[in-house]
mmCIF file of N, CA and C in Angstrom:
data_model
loop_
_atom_site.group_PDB
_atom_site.id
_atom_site.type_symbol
_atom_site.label_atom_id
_atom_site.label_comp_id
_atom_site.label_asym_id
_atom_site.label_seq_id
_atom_site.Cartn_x
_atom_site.Cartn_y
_atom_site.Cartn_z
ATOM 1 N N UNK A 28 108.352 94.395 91.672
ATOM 2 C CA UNK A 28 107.303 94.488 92.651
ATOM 3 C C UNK A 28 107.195 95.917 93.177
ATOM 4 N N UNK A 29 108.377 96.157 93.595
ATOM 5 C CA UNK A 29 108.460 97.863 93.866
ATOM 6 C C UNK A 29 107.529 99.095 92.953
ATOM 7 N N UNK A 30 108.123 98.830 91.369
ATOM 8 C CA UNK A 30 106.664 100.013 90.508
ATOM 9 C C UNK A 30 105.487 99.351 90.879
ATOM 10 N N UNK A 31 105.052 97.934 90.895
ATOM 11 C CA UNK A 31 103.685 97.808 91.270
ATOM 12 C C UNK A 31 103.190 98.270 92.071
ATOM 13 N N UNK A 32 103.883 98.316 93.646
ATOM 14 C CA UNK A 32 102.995 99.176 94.987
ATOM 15 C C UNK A 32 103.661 100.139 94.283
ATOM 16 N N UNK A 33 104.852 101.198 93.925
ATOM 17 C CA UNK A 33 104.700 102.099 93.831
ATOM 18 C C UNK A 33 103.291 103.388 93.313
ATOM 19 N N UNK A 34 102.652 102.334 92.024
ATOM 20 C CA UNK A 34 101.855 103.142 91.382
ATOM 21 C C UNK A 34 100.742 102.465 91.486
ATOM 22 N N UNK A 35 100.372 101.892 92.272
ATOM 23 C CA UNK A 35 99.220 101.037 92.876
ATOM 24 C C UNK A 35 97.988 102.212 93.477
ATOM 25 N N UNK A 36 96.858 102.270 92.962
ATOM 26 C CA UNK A 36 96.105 103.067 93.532
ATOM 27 C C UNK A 36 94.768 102.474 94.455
ATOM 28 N N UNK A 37 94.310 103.605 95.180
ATOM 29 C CA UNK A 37 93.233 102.700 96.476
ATOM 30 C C UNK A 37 92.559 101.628 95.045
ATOM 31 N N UNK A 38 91.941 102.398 93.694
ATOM 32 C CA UNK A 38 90.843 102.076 93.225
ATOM 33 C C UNK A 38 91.231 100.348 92.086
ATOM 34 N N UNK A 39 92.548 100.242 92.533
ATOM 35 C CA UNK A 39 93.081 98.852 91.916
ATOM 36 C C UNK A 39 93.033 97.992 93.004
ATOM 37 N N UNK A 40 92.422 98.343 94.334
ATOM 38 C CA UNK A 40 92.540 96.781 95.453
ATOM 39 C C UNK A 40 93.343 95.990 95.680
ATOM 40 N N UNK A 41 94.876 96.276 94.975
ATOM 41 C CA UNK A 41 96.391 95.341 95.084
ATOM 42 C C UNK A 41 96.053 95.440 96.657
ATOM 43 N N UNK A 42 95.936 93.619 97.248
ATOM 44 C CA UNK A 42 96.290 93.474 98.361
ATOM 45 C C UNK A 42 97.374 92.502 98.974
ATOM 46 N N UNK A 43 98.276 92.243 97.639
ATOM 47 C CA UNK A 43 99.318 90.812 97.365
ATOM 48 C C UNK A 43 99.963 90.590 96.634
ATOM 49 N N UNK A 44 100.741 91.074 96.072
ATOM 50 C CA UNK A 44 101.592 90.467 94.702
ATOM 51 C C UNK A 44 102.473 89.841 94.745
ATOM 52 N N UNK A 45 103.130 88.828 93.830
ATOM 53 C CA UNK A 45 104.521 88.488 93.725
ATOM 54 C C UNK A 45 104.739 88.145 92.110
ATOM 55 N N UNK A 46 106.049 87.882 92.152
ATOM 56 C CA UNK A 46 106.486 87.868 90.802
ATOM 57 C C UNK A 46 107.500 87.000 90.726
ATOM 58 N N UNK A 47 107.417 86.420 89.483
ATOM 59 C CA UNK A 47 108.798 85.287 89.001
ATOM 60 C C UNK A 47 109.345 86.045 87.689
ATOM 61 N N UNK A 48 110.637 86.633 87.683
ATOM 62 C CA UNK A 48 111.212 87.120 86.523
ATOM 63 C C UNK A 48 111.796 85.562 85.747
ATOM 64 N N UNK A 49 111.339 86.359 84.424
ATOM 65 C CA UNK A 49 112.132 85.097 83.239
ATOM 66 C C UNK A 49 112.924 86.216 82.526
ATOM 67 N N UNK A 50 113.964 85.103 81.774
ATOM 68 C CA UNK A 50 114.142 86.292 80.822
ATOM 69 C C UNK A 50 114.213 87.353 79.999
ATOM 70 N N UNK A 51 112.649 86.616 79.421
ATOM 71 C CA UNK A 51 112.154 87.648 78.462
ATOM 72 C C UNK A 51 110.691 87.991 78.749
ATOM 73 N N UNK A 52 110.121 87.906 79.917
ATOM 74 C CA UNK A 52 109.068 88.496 81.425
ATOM 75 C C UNK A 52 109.076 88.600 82.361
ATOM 76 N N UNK A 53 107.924 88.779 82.903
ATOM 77 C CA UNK A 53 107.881 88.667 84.185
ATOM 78 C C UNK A 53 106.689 87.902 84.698
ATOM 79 N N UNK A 54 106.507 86.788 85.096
ATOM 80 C CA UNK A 54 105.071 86.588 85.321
ATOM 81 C C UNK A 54 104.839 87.137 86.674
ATOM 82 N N UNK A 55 103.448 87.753 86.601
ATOM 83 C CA UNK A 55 102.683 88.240 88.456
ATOM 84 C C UNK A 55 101.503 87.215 88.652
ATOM 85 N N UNK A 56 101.199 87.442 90.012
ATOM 86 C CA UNK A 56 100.338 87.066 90.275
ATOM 87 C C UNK A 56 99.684 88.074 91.633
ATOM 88 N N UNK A 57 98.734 88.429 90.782
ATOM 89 C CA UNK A 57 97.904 89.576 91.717
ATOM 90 C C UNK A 57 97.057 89.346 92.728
ATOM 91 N N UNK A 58 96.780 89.971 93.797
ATOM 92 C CA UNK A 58 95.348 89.322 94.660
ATOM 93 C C UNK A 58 94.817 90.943 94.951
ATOM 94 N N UNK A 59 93.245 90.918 94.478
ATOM 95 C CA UNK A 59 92.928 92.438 94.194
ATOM 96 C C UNK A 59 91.697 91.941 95.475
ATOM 97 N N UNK A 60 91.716 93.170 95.789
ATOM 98 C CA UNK A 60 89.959 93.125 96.925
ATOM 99 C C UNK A 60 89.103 93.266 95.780
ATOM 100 N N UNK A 61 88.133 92.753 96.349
ATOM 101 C CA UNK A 61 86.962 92.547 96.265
ATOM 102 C C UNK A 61 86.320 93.849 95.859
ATOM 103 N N UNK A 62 85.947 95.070 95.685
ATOM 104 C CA UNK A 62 85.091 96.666 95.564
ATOM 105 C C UNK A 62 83.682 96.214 95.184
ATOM 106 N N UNK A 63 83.459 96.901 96.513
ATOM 107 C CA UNK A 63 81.798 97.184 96.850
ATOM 108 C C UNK A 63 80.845 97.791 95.919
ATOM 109 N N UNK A 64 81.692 98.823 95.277
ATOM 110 C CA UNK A 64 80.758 99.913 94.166
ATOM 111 C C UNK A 64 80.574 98.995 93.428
ATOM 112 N N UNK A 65 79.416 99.074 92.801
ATOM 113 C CA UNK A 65 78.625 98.100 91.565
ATOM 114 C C UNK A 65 79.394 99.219 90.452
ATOM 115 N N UNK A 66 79.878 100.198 89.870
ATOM 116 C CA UNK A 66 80.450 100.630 89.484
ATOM 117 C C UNK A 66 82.078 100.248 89.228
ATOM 118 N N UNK A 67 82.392 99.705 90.222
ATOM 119 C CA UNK A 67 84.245 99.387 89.795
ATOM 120 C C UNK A 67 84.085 98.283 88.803
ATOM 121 N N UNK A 68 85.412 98.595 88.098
ATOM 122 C CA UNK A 68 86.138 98.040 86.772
ATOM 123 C C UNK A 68 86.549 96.808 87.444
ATOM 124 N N UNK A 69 86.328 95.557 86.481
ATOM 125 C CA UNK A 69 86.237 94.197 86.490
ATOM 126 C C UNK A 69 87.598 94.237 87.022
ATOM 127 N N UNK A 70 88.006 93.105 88.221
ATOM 128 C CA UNK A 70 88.854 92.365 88.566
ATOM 129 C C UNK A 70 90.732 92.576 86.967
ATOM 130 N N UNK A 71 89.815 92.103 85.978
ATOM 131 C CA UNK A 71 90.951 92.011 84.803
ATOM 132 C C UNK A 71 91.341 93.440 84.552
ATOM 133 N N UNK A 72 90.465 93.898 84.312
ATOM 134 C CA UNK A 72 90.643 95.654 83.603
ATOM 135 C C UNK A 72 91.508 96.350 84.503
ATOM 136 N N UNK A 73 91.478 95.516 86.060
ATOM 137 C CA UNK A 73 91.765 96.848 87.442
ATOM 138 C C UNK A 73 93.378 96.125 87.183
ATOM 139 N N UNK A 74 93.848 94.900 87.278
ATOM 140 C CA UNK A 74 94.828 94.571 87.210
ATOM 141 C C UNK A 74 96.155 94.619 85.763
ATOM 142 N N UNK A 75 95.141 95.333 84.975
ATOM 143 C CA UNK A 75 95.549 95.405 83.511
ATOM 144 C C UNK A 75 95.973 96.653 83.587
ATOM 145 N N UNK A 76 95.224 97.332 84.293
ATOM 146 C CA UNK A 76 95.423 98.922 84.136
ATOM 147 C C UNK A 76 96.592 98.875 85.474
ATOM 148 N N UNK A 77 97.038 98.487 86.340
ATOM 149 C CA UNK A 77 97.914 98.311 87.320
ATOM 150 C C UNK A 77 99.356 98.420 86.384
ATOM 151 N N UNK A 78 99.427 97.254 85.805
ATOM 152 C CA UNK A 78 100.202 96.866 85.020
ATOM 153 C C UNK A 78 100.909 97.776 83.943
ATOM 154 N N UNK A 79 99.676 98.016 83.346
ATOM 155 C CA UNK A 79 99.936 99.252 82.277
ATOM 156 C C UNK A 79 100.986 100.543 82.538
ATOM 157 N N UNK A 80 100.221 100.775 83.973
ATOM 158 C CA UNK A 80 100.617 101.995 84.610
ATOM 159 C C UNK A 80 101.742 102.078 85.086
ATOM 160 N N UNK A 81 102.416 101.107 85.778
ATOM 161 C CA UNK A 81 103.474 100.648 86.040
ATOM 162 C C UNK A 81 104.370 100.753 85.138
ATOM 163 N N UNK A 82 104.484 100.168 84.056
ATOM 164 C CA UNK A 82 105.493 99.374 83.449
ATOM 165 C C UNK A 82 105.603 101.041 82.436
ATOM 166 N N UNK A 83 104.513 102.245 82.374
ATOM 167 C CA UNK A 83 104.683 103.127 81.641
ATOM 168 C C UNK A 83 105.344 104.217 82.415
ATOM 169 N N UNK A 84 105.168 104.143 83.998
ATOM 170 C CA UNK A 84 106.352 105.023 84.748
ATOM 171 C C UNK A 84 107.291 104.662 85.115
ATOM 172 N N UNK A 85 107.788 103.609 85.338
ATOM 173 C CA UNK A 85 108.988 102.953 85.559
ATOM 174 C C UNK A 85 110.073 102.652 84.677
ATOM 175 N N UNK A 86 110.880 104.151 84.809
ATOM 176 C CA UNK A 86 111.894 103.510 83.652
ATOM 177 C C UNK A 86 112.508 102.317 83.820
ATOM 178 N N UNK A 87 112.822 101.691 84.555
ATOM 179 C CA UNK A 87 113.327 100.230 84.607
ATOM 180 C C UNK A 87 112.705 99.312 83.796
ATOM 181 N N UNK A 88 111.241 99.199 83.920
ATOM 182 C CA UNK A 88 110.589 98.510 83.113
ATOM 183 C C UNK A 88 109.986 98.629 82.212
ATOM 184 N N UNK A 89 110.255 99.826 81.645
ATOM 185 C CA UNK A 89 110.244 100.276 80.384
ATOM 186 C C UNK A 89 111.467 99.869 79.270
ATOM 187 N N UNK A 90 112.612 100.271 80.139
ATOM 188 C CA UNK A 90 113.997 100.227 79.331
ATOM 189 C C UNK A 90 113.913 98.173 78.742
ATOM 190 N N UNK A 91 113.639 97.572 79.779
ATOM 191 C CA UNK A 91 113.486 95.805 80.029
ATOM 192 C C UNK A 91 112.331 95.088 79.341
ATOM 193 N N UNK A 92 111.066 95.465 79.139
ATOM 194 C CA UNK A 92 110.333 95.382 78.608
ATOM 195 C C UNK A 92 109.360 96.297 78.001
ATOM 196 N N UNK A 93 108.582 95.226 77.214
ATOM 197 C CA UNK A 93 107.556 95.671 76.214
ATOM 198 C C UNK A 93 106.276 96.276 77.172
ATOM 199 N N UNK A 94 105.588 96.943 76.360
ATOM 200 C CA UNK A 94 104.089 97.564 77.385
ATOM 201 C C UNK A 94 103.765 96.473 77.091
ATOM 202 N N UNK A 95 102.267 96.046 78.112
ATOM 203 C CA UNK A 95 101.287 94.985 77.877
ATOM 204 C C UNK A 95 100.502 95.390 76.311
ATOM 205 N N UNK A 96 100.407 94.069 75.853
ATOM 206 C CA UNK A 96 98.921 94.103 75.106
ATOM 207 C C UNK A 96 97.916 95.034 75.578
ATOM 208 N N UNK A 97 97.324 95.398 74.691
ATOM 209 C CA UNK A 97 96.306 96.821 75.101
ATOM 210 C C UNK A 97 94.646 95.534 75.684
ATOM 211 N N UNK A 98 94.339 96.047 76.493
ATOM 212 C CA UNK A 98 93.313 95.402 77.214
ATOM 213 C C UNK A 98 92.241 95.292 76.295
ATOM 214 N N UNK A 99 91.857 93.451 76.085
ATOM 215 C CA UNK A 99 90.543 93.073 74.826
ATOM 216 C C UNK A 99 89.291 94.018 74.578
ATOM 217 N N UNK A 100 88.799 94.638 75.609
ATOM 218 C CA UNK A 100 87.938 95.414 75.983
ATOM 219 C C UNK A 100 88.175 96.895 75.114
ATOM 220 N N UNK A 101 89.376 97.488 75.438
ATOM 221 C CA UNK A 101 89.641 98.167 74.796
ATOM 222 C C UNK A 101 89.859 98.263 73.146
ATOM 223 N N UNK A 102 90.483 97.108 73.027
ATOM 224 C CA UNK A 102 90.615 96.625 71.569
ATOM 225 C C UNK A 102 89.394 96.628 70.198
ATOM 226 N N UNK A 103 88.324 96.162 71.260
ATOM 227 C CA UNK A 103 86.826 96.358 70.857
ATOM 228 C C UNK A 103 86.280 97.680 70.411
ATOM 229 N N UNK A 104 86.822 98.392 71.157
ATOM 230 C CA UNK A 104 86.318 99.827 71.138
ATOM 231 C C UNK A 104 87.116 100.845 70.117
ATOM 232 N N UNK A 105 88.205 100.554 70.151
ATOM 233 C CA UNK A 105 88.843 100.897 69.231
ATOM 234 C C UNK A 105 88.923 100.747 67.753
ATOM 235 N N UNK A 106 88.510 99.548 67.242
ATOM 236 C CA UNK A 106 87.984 99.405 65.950
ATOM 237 C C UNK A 106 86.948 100.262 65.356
ATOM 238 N N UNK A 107 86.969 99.939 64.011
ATOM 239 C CA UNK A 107 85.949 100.979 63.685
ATOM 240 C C UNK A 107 84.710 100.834 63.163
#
C-alpha cells in the first residue's frame, strides 16, 4: 500500500486503497475520484498506470513480483 500512495499522482484520483496479499499476488482494490476534465484517462487506464508505476519503482515489488500485463488499450496500439 505504501508504493501505491507513494507514487500516486494528483492526475490518478487514488482516494482509497487496500490490499489482500496472496502468495503469488496481491489483489487491490482502488477507489479513484471521479476527474472533471473531459480529457482524463478512463477510470481503468488511471488505475493501470498507478499500478504500473508502482510496482516499476519499488524495489520491493519488483524483487516479489511480476509487472502488470501491459494495458489492452495499449496492446492495440502496439500491433502492427
Amino acid at each position: 500500500m505504501d508504493a501505491l500512495w507513494a507514487h500516486a499522482l494528483p492526475g490518478d484520483g487514488l482516494q482509497h486503497a487496500s490490499a489482500r496479499p496472496e502468495a503469488d499476488r496481491i489483489d487491490l482494490l482502488l477507489y479513484l475520484m471521479t476527474l472533471d476534465a473531459p480529457t482524463a484517462p478512463a477510470p481503468l487506464r488511471r488505475a493501470h498506470g498507478l499500478i504500473t508505476r508502482s510496482q516499476q519503482n519499488s524495489h520491493e515489488l519488483r524483487r516479489r513480483y511480476l509487472p502488470p500485463a501491459p494495458h489492452p488499450q495499449n496492446a492495440d496500439t502496439a500491433s502492427p
